[in-house]
Short mmCIF file of C-alpha atoms in Angstrom, two decimals:
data_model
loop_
_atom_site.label_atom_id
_atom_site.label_comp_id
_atom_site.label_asym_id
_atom_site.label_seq_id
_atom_site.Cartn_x
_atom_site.Cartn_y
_atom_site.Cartn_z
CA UNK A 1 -4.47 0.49 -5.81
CA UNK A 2 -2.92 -1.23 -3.12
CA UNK A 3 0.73 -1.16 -2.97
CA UNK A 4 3.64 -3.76 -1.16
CA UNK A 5 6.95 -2.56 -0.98
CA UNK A 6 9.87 -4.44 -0.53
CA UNK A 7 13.96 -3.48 -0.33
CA UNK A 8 15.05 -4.38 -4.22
CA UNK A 9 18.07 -6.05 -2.28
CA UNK A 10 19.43 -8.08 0.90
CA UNK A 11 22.89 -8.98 1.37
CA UNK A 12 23.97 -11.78 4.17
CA UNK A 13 26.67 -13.77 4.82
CA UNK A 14 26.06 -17.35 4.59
CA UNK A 15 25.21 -18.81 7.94
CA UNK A 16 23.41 -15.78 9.67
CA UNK A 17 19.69 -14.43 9.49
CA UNK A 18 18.26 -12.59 6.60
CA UNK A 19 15.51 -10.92 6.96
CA UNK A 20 13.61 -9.27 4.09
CA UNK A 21 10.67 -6.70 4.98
CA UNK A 22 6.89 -6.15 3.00
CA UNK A 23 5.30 -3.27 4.12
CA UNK A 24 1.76 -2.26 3.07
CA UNK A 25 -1.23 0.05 4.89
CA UNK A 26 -2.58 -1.75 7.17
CA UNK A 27 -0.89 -5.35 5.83
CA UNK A 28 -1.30 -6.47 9.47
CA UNK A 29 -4.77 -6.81 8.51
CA UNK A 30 -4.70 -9.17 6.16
CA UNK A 31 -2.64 -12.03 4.79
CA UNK A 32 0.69 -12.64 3.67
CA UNK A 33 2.73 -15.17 1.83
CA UNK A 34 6.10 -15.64 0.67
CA UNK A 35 7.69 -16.83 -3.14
CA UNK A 36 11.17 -17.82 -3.66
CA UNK A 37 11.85 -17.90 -7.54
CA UNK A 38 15.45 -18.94 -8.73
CA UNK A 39 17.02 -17.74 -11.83
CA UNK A 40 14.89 -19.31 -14.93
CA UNK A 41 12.69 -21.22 -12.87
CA UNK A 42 8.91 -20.89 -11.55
CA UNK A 43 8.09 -19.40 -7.87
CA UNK A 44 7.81 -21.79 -5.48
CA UNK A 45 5.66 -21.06 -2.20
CA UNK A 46 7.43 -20.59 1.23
CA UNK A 47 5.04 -19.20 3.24
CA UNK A 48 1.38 -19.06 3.78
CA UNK A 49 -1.37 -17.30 6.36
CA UNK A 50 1.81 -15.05 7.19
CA UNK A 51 3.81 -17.50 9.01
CA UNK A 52 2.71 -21.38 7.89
CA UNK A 53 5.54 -23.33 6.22
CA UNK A 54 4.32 -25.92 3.60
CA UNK A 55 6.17 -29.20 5.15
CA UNK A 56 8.70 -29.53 2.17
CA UNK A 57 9.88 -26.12 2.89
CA UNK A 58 12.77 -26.12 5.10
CA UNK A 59 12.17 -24.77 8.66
CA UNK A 60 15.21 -22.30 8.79
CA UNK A 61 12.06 -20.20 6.60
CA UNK A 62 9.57 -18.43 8.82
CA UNK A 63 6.91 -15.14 9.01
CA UNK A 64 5.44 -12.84 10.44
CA UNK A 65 2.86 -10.00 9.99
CA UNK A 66 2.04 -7.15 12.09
CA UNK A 67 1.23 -3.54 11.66
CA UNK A 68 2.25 -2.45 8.34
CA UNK A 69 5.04 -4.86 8.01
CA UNK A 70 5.29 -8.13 6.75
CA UNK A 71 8.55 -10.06 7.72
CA UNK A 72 10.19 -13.15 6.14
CA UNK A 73 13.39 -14.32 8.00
CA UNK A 74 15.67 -17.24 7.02
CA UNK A 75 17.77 -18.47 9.45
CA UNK A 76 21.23 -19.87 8.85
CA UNK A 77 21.19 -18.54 5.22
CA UNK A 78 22.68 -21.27 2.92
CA UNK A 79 24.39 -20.47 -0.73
CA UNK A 80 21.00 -22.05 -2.22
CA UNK A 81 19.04 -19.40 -0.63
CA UNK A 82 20.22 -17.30 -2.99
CA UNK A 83 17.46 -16.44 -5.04
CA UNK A 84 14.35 -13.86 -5.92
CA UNK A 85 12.16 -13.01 -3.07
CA UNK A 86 8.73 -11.99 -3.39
CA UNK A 87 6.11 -11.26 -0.51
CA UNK A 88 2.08 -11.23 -1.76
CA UNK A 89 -1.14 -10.00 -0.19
CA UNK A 90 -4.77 -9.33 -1.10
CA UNK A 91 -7.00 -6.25 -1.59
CA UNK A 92 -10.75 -5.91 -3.01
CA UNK A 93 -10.65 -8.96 -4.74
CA UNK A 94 -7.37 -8.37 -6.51
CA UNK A 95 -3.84 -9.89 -5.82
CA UNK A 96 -1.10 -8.01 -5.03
CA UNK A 97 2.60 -8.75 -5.21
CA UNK A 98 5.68 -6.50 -3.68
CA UNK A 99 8.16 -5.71 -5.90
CA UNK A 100 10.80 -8.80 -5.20
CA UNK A 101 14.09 -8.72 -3.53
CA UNK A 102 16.85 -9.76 -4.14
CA UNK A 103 19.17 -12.18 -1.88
CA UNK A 104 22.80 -12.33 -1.95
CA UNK A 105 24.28 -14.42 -0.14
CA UNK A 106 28.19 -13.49 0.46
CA UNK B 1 0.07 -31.70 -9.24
CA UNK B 2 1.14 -30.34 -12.65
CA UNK B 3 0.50 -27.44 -14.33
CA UNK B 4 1.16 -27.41 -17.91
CA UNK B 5 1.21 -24.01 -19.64
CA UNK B 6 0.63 -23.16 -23.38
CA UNK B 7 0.27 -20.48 -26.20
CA UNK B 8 2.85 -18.16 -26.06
CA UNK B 9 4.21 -17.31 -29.33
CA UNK B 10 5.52 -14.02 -31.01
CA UNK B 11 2.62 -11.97 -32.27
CA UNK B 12 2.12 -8.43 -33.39
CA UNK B 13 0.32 -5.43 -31.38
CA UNK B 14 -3.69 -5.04 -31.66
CA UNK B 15 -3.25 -8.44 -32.51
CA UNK B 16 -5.04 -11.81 -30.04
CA UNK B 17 -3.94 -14.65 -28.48
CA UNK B 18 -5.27 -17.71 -26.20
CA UNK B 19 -2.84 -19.38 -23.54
CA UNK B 20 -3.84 -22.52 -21.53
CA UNK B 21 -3.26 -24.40 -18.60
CA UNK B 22 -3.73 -28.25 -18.23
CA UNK B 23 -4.30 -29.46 -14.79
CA UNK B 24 -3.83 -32.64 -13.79
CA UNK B 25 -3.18 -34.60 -10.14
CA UNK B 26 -5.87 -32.86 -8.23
CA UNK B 27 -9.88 -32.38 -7.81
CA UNK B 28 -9.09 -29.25 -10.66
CA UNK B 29 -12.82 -28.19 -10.07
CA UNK B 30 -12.25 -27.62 -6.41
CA UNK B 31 -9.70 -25.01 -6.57
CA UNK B 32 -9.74 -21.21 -7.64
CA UNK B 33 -6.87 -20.84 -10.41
CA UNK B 34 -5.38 -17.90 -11.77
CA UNK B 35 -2.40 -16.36 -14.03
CA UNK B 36 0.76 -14.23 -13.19
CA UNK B 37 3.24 -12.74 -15.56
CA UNK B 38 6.51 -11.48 -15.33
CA UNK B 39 8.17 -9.13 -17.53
CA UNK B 40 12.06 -10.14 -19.01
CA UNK B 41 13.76 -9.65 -15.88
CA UNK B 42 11.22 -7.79 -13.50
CA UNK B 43 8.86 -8.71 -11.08
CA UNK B 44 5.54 -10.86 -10.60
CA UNK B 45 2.68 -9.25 -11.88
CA UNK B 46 -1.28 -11.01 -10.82
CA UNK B 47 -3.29 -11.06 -14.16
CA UNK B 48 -6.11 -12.62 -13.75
CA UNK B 49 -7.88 -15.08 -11.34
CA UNK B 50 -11.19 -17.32 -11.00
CA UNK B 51 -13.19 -18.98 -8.33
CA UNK B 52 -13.84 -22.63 -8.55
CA UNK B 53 -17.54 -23.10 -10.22
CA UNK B 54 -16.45 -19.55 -12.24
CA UNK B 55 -18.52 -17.31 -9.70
CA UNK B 56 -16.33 -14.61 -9.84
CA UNK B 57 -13.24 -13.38 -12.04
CA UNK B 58 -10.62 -10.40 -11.34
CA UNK B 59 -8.57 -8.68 -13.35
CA UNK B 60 -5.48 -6.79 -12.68
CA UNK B 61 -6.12 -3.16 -13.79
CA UNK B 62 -3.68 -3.57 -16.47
CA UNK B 63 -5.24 -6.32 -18.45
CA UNK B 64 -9.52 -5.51 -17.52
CA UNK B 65 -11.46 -5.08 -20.71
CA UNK B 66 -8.66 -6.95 -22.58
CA UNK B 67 -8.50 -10.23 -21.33
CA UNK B 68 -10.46 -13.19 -20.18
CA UNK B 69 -9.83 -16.00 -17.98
CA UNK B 70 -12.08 -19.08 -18.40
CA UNK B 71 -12.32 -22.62 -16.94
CA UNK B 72 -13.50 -25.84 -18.20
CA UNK B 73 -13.59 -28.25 -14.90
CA UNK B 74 -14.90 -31.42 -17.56
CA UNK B 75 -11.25 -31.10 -19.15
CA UNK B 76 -9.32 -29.58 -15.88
CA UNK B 77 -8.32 -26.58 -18.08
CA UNK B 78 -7.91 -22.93 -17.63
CA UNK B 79 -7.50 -20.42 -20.30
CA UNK B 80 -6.27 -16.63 -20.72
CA UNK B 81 -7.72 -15.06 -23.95
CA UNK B 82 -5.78 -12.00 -24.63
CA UNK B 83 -7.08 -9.18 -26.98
CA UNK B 84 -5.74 -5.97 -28.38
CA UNK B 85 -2.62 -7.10 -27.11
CA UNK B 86 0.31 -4.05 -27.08
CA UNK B 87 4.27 -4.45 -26.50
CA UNK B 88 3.86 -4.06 -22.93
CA UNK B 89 1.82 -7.79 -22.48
CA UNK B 90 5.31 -9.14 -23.44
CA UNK B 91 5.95 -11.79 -20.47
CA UNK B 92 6.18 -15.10 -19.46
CA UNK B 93 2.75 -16.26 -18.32
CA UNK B 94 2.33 -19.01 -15.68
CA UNK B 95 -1.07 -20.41 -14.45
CA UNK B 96 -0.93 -21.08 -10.35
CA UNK B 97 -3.62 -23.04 -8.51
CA UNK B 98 -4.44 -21.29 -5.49
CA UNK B 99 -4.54 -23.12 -1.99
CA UNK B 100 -8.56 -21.90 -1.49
CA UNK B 101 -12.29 -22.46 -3.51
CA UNK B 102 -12.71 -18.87 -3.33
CA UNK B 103 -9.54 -16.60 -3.99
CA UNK B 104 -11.73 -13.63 -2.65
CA UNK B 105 -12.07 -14.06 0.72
CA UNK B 106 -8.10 -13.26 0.71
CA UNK B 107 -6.48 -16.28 2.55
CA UNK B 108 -5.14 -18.24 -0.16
CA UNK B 109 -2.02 -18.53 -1.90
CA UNK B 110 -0.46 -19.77 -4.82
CA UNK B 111 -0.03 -23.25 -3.86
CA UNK B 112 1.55 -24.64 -7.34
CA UNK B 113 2.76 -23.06 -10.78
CA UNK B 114 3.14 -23.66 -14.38
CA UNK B 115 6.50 -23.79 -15.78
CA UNK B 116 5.23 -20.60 -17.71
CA UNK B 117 4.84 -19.77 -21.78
CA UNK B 118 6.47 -16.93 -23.43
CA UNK B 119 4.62 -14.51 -25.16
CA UNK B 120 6.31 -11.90 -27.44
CA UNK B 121 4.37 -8.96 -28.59
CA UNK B 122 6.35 -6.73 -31.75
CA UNK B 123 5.73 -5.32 -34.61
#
């Protein structure tokens, strides 16, 4: 089975960049999107086709995929970022999801 | 778009159990649609998806040979039967619409969720 792997947690102070790495064989190859899930609440979509940003999703959020790495980087990191991470690819037919991470934002 | 889910209840193991998904503000039949879990306090987990017109289904290794997603594009539904269920189904189950037709070809993504339905499985 295809695995994603992603740091269980990220710590930033509020106002600089987070970044929080997805790394899978190959994961270069294929596509990537983002999920931000807050405590109680459903995922919502951040990021699609590695890098594209839905237009209500604000643009301090961005990707990128190359390699075996996956990247998702928020700029400027706000309290309300705060939340559940979750990076998500595609193998055989199957969907994959990484393992979450979590953001604290100090 | 709204995604209604339904079902979940408290049930015991080797026991079965039906969730569903109501669709509504958007061409339903147009999209592939799938289900995701997540275990009290861990991480997503892909169930289960299906291609618009039902031309293909997959199934998380977890789950194959136990459950069965479904559609019904006359009353924008989706549906999740779960057999032989054991302690380790117990999750909260949301039904996402995916952005593509054809969740195969890989370049989709969960575009929209459910708020999700609990199900409990204990003896």
């Amino acid at each position: 089975s295809y695995d994603l792997i992603q740091p269980p947690s990220v710590s930033v102070s509020a106002g600089q960049t987070a970044t929080i790495a997805c790394s899978g064989d190959k994961l270069g190859d294929k596509y990537v999107s983002w999920y931000q899930q807050r405590p109680g609440q459903s995922p919502v979509r951040l990021l699609y086709l590695d890098g594209k940003r839905p237009s209500d999703i604000p643009e301090r959020f961005s990707g990128s995929n190359s390699g075996n790495t996956a990247t998702l980087t928020i700029s400027g990191t706000q309290a309300i970022d705060e939340a559940d991470y979750y990076c998500q690819s595609w193998d055989t037919n199957t969907v994959v999801f990484g393992g979450g991470t979590k953001l604290t934002v100090l | 778009v709204e995604l209604v889910d339904s079902g979940g209840a408290s049930i015991q193991p080797g026991r079965s159990l039906r969730l569903s998904c109501a669709a509504s503000g958007f061409n339903f039949a147009g999209y592939s649609m799938h289900w995701v879990r997540q275990r009290p306090g861990k991480g997503l987990e892909w169930v289960s998806g299906i291609t618009w017109r039902s031309e293909s289904r997959g199934y998380a290794d977890s789950v194959r040979g136990r459950f069965t997603i479904s559609r019904d594009d006359a009353t924008n539904s989706l549906y999740l039967q779960m057999n032989s269920l054991a302690v380790e189904d117990t999750a909260f189950y949301f039904c996402a619409r995916d952005s593509a037709p054809d969740f195969t070809y890989g370049s989709g993504s969960f575009e929209s969720w459910g708020h999700g339905t609990l199900v409990t499985v204990s003896s």
